[in-house]
C-alpha cells in the first residue's frame, strides 16, 4: 500500500489517473450496464477507529467516498443509485453520533443543492426514502428543499434511504393497500406482487440489478430484502466504505457486464436457431 | 437517383449502426451517428479485450477454488462419525439455533432428481444434529419436497442409522408450513431436529396472501389498517412459515438467494462457497465457522 501511495505523489500521476478513469468509463459504457445499483455504506466507524479519527470524521470520509462512487455510477450510465444512509435501528446508537449523522445529512443535502454541481451535471433527482416521522424538523426541511429543487431532473435518480428498513418498507406498502381496500378502492382479490411493489418506496425505479455491501459483513441488514432476494447480484466486498475506490467498483461492473453479455449472446443464439 | 442515394445511405446506416453494434452487447448508450459509431467500436474492442481478461481470470480462480474445495472436502470429512463432527463444532464460539439451506433440484444428473435431493437433506440433517442445531429450514425453489415427507423420512432414518447406529437414533420431525402438515404425527417430547420445507411461494407470494387476508379482515371491520405493523407481520410470518434463520447456507456456485423468503433474511448471516456445486460437509462446516466469527450488532 505504501508503495502505491508513494507512486501517487509523482508528478502527473494524479492527472493520468483521472484520465485513465475517464477512458475506463467510456469503455464500460459500450457494454451492458446495470440500471439500478444499491450500496450499504458500511465501515465508516471502523475506518475512523483504525486511523484514530473521531467518529464524525469517519462519516465525513464516507461521504467523500460516496461522491466519487456516485460520479462514476452516473458517468457509466446507471440510472438509479440507492444508498443506505441511516437505518431505523441506528437510532439506538449514542445520541452524540446520531446528532452528528443528522448534522452531516442536513449540511450535505444543502451543499449538494447549493453548489448544484453533481445534481445538475448529471441531471439527478434526489429522493429520500424512509420514515419521515422519525426525522428532526430541521433535517426534514433540508430533505424537502433538496427534493423540491431537483424534482425537474429526469436523467438519473439518487435514492437516499434515511431512516429506512426493508421490513418497514414492506409493512408500509401492505398497510397502504389494506387502507385502500378498507375504503373499497382496491378489490382484495386483485392484490399481487406488482401492486405491493407499486406501494413501496422504490416504486418508480427500475428493478435492482446489483447490491454492494462493503466491510466484509455478509448480511443484508434489513436493506432491500424484497428487491434483492432474486434476479439480483449481491456483492460483499472486503474493504471499508471510505476505502472503496472507483476502481474497485469498476471491476465489479466489468464482471457484471461480462456475465450479462454472455447471457444476451446466448439469448441471441437461441433466437437465431428458432428462426432457422 | 437522389432517392436511391438516400436510401443507399439509409441502408448503409442501417448496416453500420444497427447491425454492427452487436445486439448481444446491449450498450448503455447506443451510437446514433457515424463518428459516434467509430468511437463506440474503438472503446468496445477494448471492452471485449477486458471481458476476455475477466474470463481468463475467472477460469484461473475457478480452478483454484475447485481445487481448494476438493482438498477441504478431503481434509474435513465427517466419516459418518458424530465424534468427528462434535470435535469440529467444539472449537466454535457459538452455534446457530436455526439454520436454513438453499438447495436446487437438478434433473438428469448424477446424484440429482428427487432422491438426490432427499439424500442431501438427510446428510445435512445428520450434520445439524451433530452440531446441535435445533431447527433446519430446507429451501428449494420449486417445492419438490413439500409433499414427500414419508419418502424423505425413510431416507433420513437410513442415513441417521449409518451415523448414529440404530441404538440411540435421534428423533426428527418433518413439516411443511404451507400445507400445515407434519410427519411423523405426534411425538413424545421435542424432536432433536425439526425440519421445515419451504419453497418460492413462501416468499413474496405469502406476503401477497397475507395482505389479501388483512384487506378482507379490514373490509369486514375485524381489523384496523393501523394494526398492520412490522411486529404484527413478523408474528404472522413466524407462525405461518418458519422462524428467522441465524445462518443461511447456499449450496450453489454463486451468491444467489434464488427467491428465498425476503422477510426472513433480515439479519441472517449468508454463506456460500465460490464455484461449489455440491452438498459437502466442509461447506457446512465453513458456514458454521463464519457464523461463529461474525459479530451481530443491530444498528450499532
mmCIF file of N, CA, C and O in Angstrom, chain A residues 152-222:
data_model
loop_
_atom_site.group_PDB
_atom_site.id
_atom_site.type_symbol
_atom_site.label_atom_id
_atom_site.label_comp_id
_atom_site.label_asym_id
_atom_site.label_seq_id
_atom_site.Cartn_x
_atom_site.Cartn_y
_atom_site.Cartn_z
ATOM 1 N N UNK A 152 -37.109 18.481 -11.140
ATOM 2 C CA UNK A 152 -37.190 18.562 -12.595
ATOM 3 C C UNK A 152 -36.189 17.693 -13.329
ATOM 4 O O UNK A 152 -36.323 17.462 -14.527
ATOM 5 N N UNK A 153 -35.141 17.221 -12.645
ATOM 6 C CA UNK A 153 -34.130 16.396 -13.300
ATOM 7 C C UNK A 153 -34.679 15.005 -13.592
ATOM 8 O O UNK A 153 -35.323 14.394 -12.745
ATOM 9 N N UNK A 154 -34.411 14.539 -14.808
ATOM 10 C CA UNK A 154 -35.028 13.257 -15.176
ATOM 11 C C UNK A 154 -34.032 12.200 -15.619
ATOM 12 O O UNK A 154 -34.394 11.062 -15.847
ATOM 13 N N UNK A 155 -32.728 12.574 -15.763
ATOM 14 C CA UNK A 155 -31.773 11.608 -16.304
ATOM 15 C C UNK A 155 -31.507 10.471 -15.327
ATOM 16 O O UNK A 155 -31.429 9.310 -15.711
ATOM 17 N N UNK A 156 -31.337 10.812 -14.056
ATOM 18 C CA UNK A 156 -30.961 9.791 -13.084
ATOM 19 C C UNK A 156 -31.638 10.054 -11.748
ATOM 20 O O UNK A 156 -32.176 11.140 -11.516
ATOM 21 N N UNK A 157 -31.620 9.038 -10.894
ATOM 22 C CA UNK A 157 -32.251 9.146 -9.582
ATOM 23 C C UNK A 157 -31.232 8.768 -8.519
ATOM 24 O O UNK A 157 -30.477 7.816 -8.686
ATOM 25 N N UNK A 158 -31.207 9.535 -7.428
ATOM 26 C CA UNK A 158 -30.429 9.135 -6.262
ATOM 27 C C UNK A 158 -31.393 8.932 -5.102
ATOM 28 O O UNK A 158 -32.035 9.871 -4.640
ATOM 29 N N UNK A 159 -31.531 7.677 -4.654
ATOM 30 C CA UNK A 159 -32.388 7.388 -3.509
ATOM 31 C C UNK A 159 -31.528 7.353 -2.254
ATOM 32 O O UNK A 159 -30.575 6.588 -2.178
ATOM 33 N N UNK A 160 -31.864 8.195 -1.293
ATOM 34 C CA UNK A 160 -31.151 8.151 -0.020
ATOM 35 C C UNK A 160 -32.097 7.526 1.006
ATOM 36 O O UNK A 160 -33.154 8.078 1.280
ATOM 37 N N UNK A 161 -31.734 6.366 1.531
ATOM 38 C CA UNK A 161 -32.596 5.681 2.493
ATOM 39 C C UNK A 161 -32.312 6.224 3.875
ATOM 40 O O UNK A 161 -31.238 5.998 4.431
ATOM 41 N N UNK A 162 -33.266 6.938 4.435
ATOM 42 C CA UNK A 162 -32.974 7.725 5.624
ATOM 43 C C UNK A 162 -34.249 8.090 6.357
ATOM 44 O O UNK A 162 -34.989 8.902 5.829
ATOM 45 N N UNK A 163 -34.592 7.591 7.464
ATOM 46 C CA UNK A 163 -34.191 6.328 8.077
ATOM 47 C C UNK A 163 -35.072 5.216 7.516
ATOM 48 O O UNK A 163 -36.283 5.356 7.451
ATOM 49 N N UNK A 164 -34.440 4.126 7.156
ATOM 50 C CA UNK A 164 -35.114 3.100 6.377
ATOM 51 C C UNK A 164 -34.825 1.723 6.951
ATOM 52 O O UNK A 164 -33.733 1.473 7.455
ATOM 53 N N UNK A 165 -35.806 0.831 6.896
ATOM 54 C CA UNK A 165 -35.527 -0.607 6.958
ATOM 55 C C UNK A 165 -36.447 -1.254 5.936
ATOM 56 O O UNK A 165 -37.527 -0.743 5.647
ATOM 57 N N UNK A 166 -36.009 -2.367 5.397
ATOM 58 C CA UNK A 166 -36.779 -3.000 4.336
ATOM 59 C C UNK A 166 -38.094 -3.554 4.882
ATOM 60 O O UNK A 166 -39.122 -3.511 4.220
ATOM 61 N N UNK A 167 -38.063 -4.067 6.103
ATOM 62 C CA UNK A 167 -39.299 -4.596 6.683
ATOM 63 C C UNK A 167 -40.325 -3.491 6.853
ATOM 64 O O UNK A 167 -41.508 -3.691 6.616
ATOM 65 N N UNK A 168 -39.836 -2.329 7.270
ATOM 66 C CA UNK A 168 -40.735 -1.189 7.419
ATOM 67 C C UNK A 168 -41.311 -0.806 6.058
ATOM 68 O O UNK A 168 -42.488 -0.470 5.935
ATOM 69 N N UNK A 169 -40.478 -0.897 5.031
ATOM 70 C CA UNK A 169 -40.900 -0.600 3.656
ATOM 71 C C UNK A 169 -42.034 -1.541 3.237
ATOM 72 O O UNK A 169 -43.089 -1.103 2.754
ATOM 73 N N UNK A 170 -41.825 -2.846 3.452
ATOM 74 C CA UNK A 170 -42.842 -3.839 3.082
ATOM 75 C C UNK A 170 -44.112 -3.614 3.896
ATOM 76 O O UNK A 170 -45.230 -3.617 3.360
ATOM 77 N N UNK A 171 -43.952 -3.384 5.214
ATOM 78 C CA UNK A 171 -45.120 -3.203 6.079
ATOM 79 C C UNK A 171 -45.907 -1.963 5.671
ATOM 80 O O UNK A 171 -47.138 -1.980 5.640
ATOM 81 N N UNK A 172 -45.186 -0.868 5.334
ATOM 82 C CA UNK A 172 -45.868 0.359 4.916
ATOM 83 C C UNK A 172 -46.679 0.114 3.653
ATOM 84 O O UNK A 172 -47.823 0.560 3.535
ATOM 85 N N UNK A 173 -46.060 -0.624 2.718
ATOM 86 C CA UNK A 173 -46.758 -0.930 1.474
ATOM 87 C C UNK A 173 -48.029 -1.740 1.752
ATOM 88 O O UNK A 173 -49.098 -1.460 1.216
ATOM 89 N N UNK A 174 -47.901 -2.745 2.625
ATOM 90 C CA UNK A 174 -49.063 -3.585 2.941
ATOM 91 C C UNK A 174 -50.145 -2.753 3.633
ATOM 92 O O UNK A 174 -51.331 -2.889 3.343
ATOM 93 N N UNK A 175 -49.717 -1.872 4.551
ATOM 94 C CA UNK A 175 -50.683 -1.051 5.278
ATOM 95 C C UNK A 175 -51.444 -0.142 4.318
ATOM 96 O O UNK A 175 -52.664 -0.002 4.411
ATOM 97 N N UNK A 176 -50.720 0.449 3.368
ATOM 98 C CA UNK A 176 -51.376 1.334 2.396
ATOM 99 C C UNK A 176 -52.445 0.577 1.613
ATOM 100 O O UNK A 176 -53.541 1.078 1.389
ATOM 101 N N UNK A 177 -52.092 -0.641 1.189
ATOM 102 C CA UNK A 177 -53.039 -1.422 0.392
ATOM 103 C C UNK A 177 -54.265 -1.793 1.227
ATOM 104 O O UNK A 177 -55.401 -1.694 0.757
ATOM 105 N N UNK A 178 -54.020 -2.192 2.482
ATOM 106 C CA UNK A 178 -55.154 -2.548 3.356
ATOM 107 C C UNK A 178 -56.051 -1.334 3.563
ATOM 108 O O UNK A 178 -57.274 -1.443 3.530
ATOM 109 N N UNK A 179 -55.408 -0.172 3.732
ATOM 110 C CA UNK A 179 -56.180 1.058 3.916
ATOM 111 C C UNK A 179 -57.064 1.341 2.698
ATOM 112 O O UNK A 179 -58.240 1.663 2.838
ATOM 113 N N UNK A 180 -56.471 1.192 1.524
ATOM 114 C CA UNK A 180 -57.222 1.428 0.288
ATOM 115 C C UNK A 180 -58.363 0.419 0.145
ATOM 116 O O UNK A 180 -59.453 0.769 -0.317
ATOM 117 N N UNK A 181 -58.097 -0.829 0.547
ATOM 118 C CA UNK A 181 -59.157 -1.836 0.436
ATOM 119 C C UNK A 181 -60.309 -1.514 1.373
ATOM 120 O O UNK A 181 -61.465 -1.729 1.034
ATOM 121 N N UNK A 182 -59.936 -0.994 2.546
ATOM 122 C CA UNK A 182 -60.990 -0.667 3.510
ATOM 123 C C UNK A 182 -61.921 0.396 2.935
ATOM 124 O O UNK A 182 -63.117 0.378 3.154
ATOM 125 N N UNK A 183 -61.314 1.312 2.153
ATOM 126 C CA UNK A 183 -62.126 2.360 1.517
ATOM 127 C C UNK A 183 -62.758 1.864 0.228
ATOM 128 O O UNK A 183 -63.287 2.651 -0.555
ATOM 129 N N UNK A 184 -62.633 0.583 -0.037
ATOM 130 C CA UNK A 184 -63.198 -0.070 -1.238
ATOM 131 C C UNK A 184 -62.586 0.441 -2.543
ATOM 132 O O UNK A 184 -63.225 0.395 -3.585
ATOM 133 N N UNK A 185 -61.372 0.962 -2.487
ATOM 134 C CA UNK A 185 -60.720 1.384 -3.731
ATOM 135 C C UNK A 185 -60.002 0.223 -4.403
ATOM 136 O O UNK A 185 -59.702 0.266 -5.585
ATOM 137 N N UNK A 186 -59.661 -0.806 -3.622
ATOM 138 C CA UNK A 186 -58.944 -1.960 -4.164
ATOM 139 C C UNK A 186 -59.731 -3.219 -3.808
ATOM 140 O O UNK A 186 -60.189 -3.374 -2.677
ATOM 141 N N UNK A 187 -59.888 -4.090 -4.783
ATOM 142 C CA UNK A 187 -60.506 -5.379 -4.516
ATOM 143 C C UNK A 187 -59.421 -6.327 -4.004
ATOM 144 O O UNK A 187 -58.410 -6.516 -4.683
ATOM 145 N N UNK A 188 -59.591 -6.912 -2.819
ATOM 146 C CA UNK A 188 -58.521 -7.762 -2.252
ATOM 147 C C UNK A 188 -58.048 -8.869 -3.197
ATOM 148 O O UNK A 188 -56.892 -9.273 -3.133
ATOM 149 N N UNK A 189 -58.924 -9.341 -4.083
ATOM 150 C CA UNK A 189 -58.509 -10.423 -4.981
ATOM 151 C C UNK A 189 -57.499 -9.960 -6.029
ATOM 152 O O UNK A 189 -56.817 -10.777 -6.634
ATOM 153 N N UNK A 190 -57.439 -8.644 -6.268
ATOM 154 C CA UNK A 190 -56.525 -8.156 -7.306
ATOM 155 C C UNK A 190 -55.130 -7.848 -6.757
ATOM 156 O O UNK A 190 -54.246 -7.461 -7.503
ATOM 157 N N UNK A 191 -54.962 -8.020 -5.446
ATOM 158 C CA UNK A 191 -53.643 -7.725 -4.857
ATOM 159 C C UNK A 191 -52.625 -8.746 -5.352
ATOM 160 O O UNK A 191 -52.865 -9.952 -5.296
ATOM 161 N N UNK A 192 -51.495 -8.269 -5.875
ATOM 162 C CA UNK A 192 -50.438 -9.186 -6.300
ATOM 163 C C UNK A 192 -49.064 -8.555 -6.020
ATOM 164 O O UNK A 192 -48.975 -7.470 -5.453
ATOM 165 N N UNK A 193 -48.008 -9.278 -6.426
ATOM 166 C CA UNK A 193 -46.647 -8.805 -6.175
ATOM 167 C C UNK A 193 -46.435 -7.412 -6.736
ATOM 168 O O UNK A 193 -45.843 -6.552 -6.103
ATOM 169 N N UNK A 194 -46.930 -7.211 -7.954
ATOM 170 C CA UNK A 194 -46.712 -5.933 -8.623
ATOM 171 C C UNK A 194 -47.336 -4.795 -7.827
ATOM 172 O O UNK A 194 -46.749 -3.725 -7.679
ATOM 173 N N UNK A 195 -48.527 -5.047 -7.284
ATOM 174 C CA UNK A 195 -49.196 -3.989 -6.527
ATOM 175 C C UNK A 195 -48.403 -3.647 -5.266
ATOM 176 O O UNK A 195 -48.236 -2.473 -4.916
ATOM 177 N N UNK A 196 -47.887 -4.696 -4.588
ATOM 178 C CA UNK A 196 -47.068 -4.438 -3.407
ATOM 179 C C UNK A 196 -45.850 -3.589 -3.787
ATOM 180 O O UNK A 196 -45.485 -2.646 -3.085
ATOM 181 N N UNK A 197 -45.237 -3.919 -4.922
ATOM 182 C CA UNK A 197 -44.067 -3.167 -5.368
ATOM 183 C C UNK A 197 -44.433 -1.717 -5.644
ATOM 184 O O UNK A 197 -43.663 -0.807 -5.363
ATOM 185 N N UNK A 198 -45.632 -1.520 -6.220
ATOM 186 C CA UNK A 198 -46.053 -0.169 -6.572
ATOM 187 C C UNK A 198 -46.342 0.687 -5.350
ATOM 188 O O UNK A 198 -46.508 1.898 -5.469
ATOM 189 N N UNK A 199 -46.451 0.069 -4.179
ATOM 190 C CA UNK A 199 -46.688 0.855 -2.973
ATOM 191 C C UNK A 199 -45.429 0.978 -2.126
ATOM 192 O O UNK A 199 -45.476 1.484 -1.016
ATOM 193 N N UNK A 200 -44.298 0.453 -2.627
ATOM 194 C CA UNK A 200 -43.056 0.572 -1.866
ATOM 195 C C UNK A 200 -42.372 1.888 -2.179
ATOM 196 O O UNK A 200 -42.720 2.579 -3.131
ATOM 197 N N UNK A 201 -41.352 2.192 -1.387
ATOM 198 C CA UNK A 201 -40.634 3.453 -1.592
ATOM 199 C C UNK A 201 -39.971 3.487 -2.964
ATOM 200 O O UNK A 201 -39.791 4.548 -3.542
ATOM 201 N N UNK A 202 -39.568 2.316 -3.480
ATOM 202 C CA UNK A 202 -38.816 2.287 -4.742
ATOM 203 C C UNK A 202 -39.728 2.113 -5.950
ATOM 204 O O UNK A 202 -39.332 1.532 -6.957
ATOM 205 N N UNK A 203 -40.962 2.607 -5.869
ATOM 206 C CA UNK A 203 -41.957 2.275 -6.888
ATOM 207 C C UNK A 203 -41.601 2.706 -8.319
ATOM 208 O O UNK A 203 -41.865 1.990 -9.262
ATOM 209 N N UNK A 204 -40.977 3.883 -8.456
ATOM 210 C CA UNK A 204 -40.721 4.368 -9.817
ATOM 211 C C UNK A 204 -39.367 3.934 -10.364
ATOM 212 O O UNK A 204 -38.973 4.362 -11.440
ATOM 213 N N UNK A 205 -38.637 3.129 -9.608
ATOM 214 C CA UNK A 205 -37.269 2.794 -10.013
ATOM 215 C C UNK A 205 -37.250 1.487 -10.795
ATOM 216 O O UNK A 205 -38.101 0.630 -10.604
ATOM 217 N N UNK A 206 -36.249 1.344 -11.689
ATOM 218 C CA UNK A 206 -36.099 0.049 -12.367
ATOM 219 C C UNK A 206 -35.733 -1.040 -11.356
ATOM 220 O O UNK A 206 -35.271 -0.724 -10.255
ATOM 221 N N UNK A 207 -35.945 -2.319 -11.705
ATOM 222 C CA UNK A 207 -35.626 -3.394 -10.763
ATOM 223 C C UNK A 207 -34.147 -3.391 -10.381
ATOM 224 O O UNK A 207 -33.286 -3.032 -11.187
ATOM 225 N N UNK A 208 -33.874 -3.789 -9.166
ATOM 226 C CA UNK A 208 -32.499 -3.754 -8.643
ATOM 227 C C UNK A 208 -31.640 -4.806 -9.329
ATOM 228 O O UNK A 208 -32.015 -5.973 -9.401
ATOM 229 N N UNK A 209 -30.491 -4.384 -9.875
ATOM 230 C CA UNK A 209 -29.590 -5.321 -10.556
ATOM 231 C C UNK A 209 -28.441 -5.752 -9.674
ATOM 232 O O UNK A 209 -27.924 -6.849 -9.824
ATOM 233 N N UNK A 210 -27.998 -4.890 -8.794
ATOM 234 C CA UNK A 210 -26.792 -5.173 -8.035
ATOM 235 C C UNK A 210 -26.858 -4.528 -6.661
ATOM 236 O O UNK A 210 -27.342 -3.407 -6.521
ATOM 237 N N UNK A 211 -26.418 -5.273 -5.656
ATOM 238 C CA UNK A 211 -26.334 -4.718 -4.310
ATOM 239 C C UNK A 211 -24.905 -4.917 -3.824
ATOM 240 O O UNK A 211 -24.376 -6.023 -3.876
ATOM 241 N N UNK A 212 -24.269 -3.835 -3.391
ATOM 242 C CA UNK A 212 -22.885 -3.916 -2.932
ATOM 243 C C UNK A 212 -22.844 -3.570 -1.451
ATOM 244 O O UNK A 212 -23.380 -2.554 -1.027
ATOM 245 N N UNK A 213 -22.227 -4.456 -0.668
ATOM 246 C CA UNK A 213 -22.023 -4.126 0.733
ATOM 247 C C UNK A 213 -20.542 -4.187 1.039
ATOM 248 O O UNK A 213 -19.884 -5.163 0.715
ATOM 249 N N UNK A 214 -20.026 -3.142 1.670
ATOM 250 C CA UNK A 214 -18.595 -3.113 1.981
ATOM 251 C C UNK A 214 -18.352 -3.649 3.387
ATOM 252 O O UNK A 214 -19.282 -4.024 4.090
ATOM 253 N N UNK A 215 -17.106 -3.692 3.754
ATOM 254 C CA UNK A 215 -16.591 -4.064 5.085
ATOM 255 C C UNK A 215 -16.685 -5.552 5.380
ATOM 256 O O UNK A 215 -16.498 -5.967 6.509
ATOM 257 N N UNK A 216 -16.930 -6.373 4.367
ATOM 258 C CA UNK A 216 -16.818 -7.814 4.538
ATOM 259 C C UNK A 216 -17.904 -8.470 5.366
ATOM 260 O O UNK A 216 -17.853 -9.667 5.607
ATOM 261 N N UNK A 217 -18.911 -7.711 5.805
ATOM 262 C CA UNK A 217 -20.007 -8.310 6.563
ATOM 263 C C UNK A 217 -20.968 -8.961 5.573
ATOM 264 O O UNK A 217 -21.357 -8.343 4.589
ATOM 265 N N UNK A 218 -21.329 -10.228 5.804
ATOM 266 C CA UNK A 218 -22.134 -10.935 4.816
ATOM 267 C C UNK A 218 -23.587 -11.080 5.270
ATOM 268 O O UNK A 218 -24.080 -12.176 5.513
ATOM 269 N N UNK A 219 -24.209 -9.944 5.441
ATOM 270 C CA UNK A 219 -25.636 -9.912 5.790
ATOM 271 C C UNK A 219 -26.287 -8.784 5.020
ATOM 272 O O UNK A 219 -25.624 -7.866 4.578
ATOM 273 N N UNK A 220 -27.620 -8.832 4.901
ATOM 274 C CA UNK A 220 -28.306 -7.745 4.210
ATOM 275 C C UNK A 220 -28.707 -6.637 5.172
ATOM 276 O O UNK A 220 -28.949 -5.508 4.760
ATOM 277 N N UNK A 221 -28.793 -6.959 6.468
ATOM 278 C CA UNK A 221 -29.139 -5.972 7.498
ATOM 279 C C UNK A 221 -30.362 -5.136 7.129
ATOM 280 O O UNK A 221 -30.325 -3.916 7.173
ATOM 281 N N UNK A 222 -31.432 -5.825 6.777
ATOM 282 C CA UNK A 222 -32.716 -5.152 6.591
ATOM 283 C C UNK A 222 -32.692 -4.100 5.483
ATOM 284 O O UNK A 222 -33.300 -3.052 5.594
#
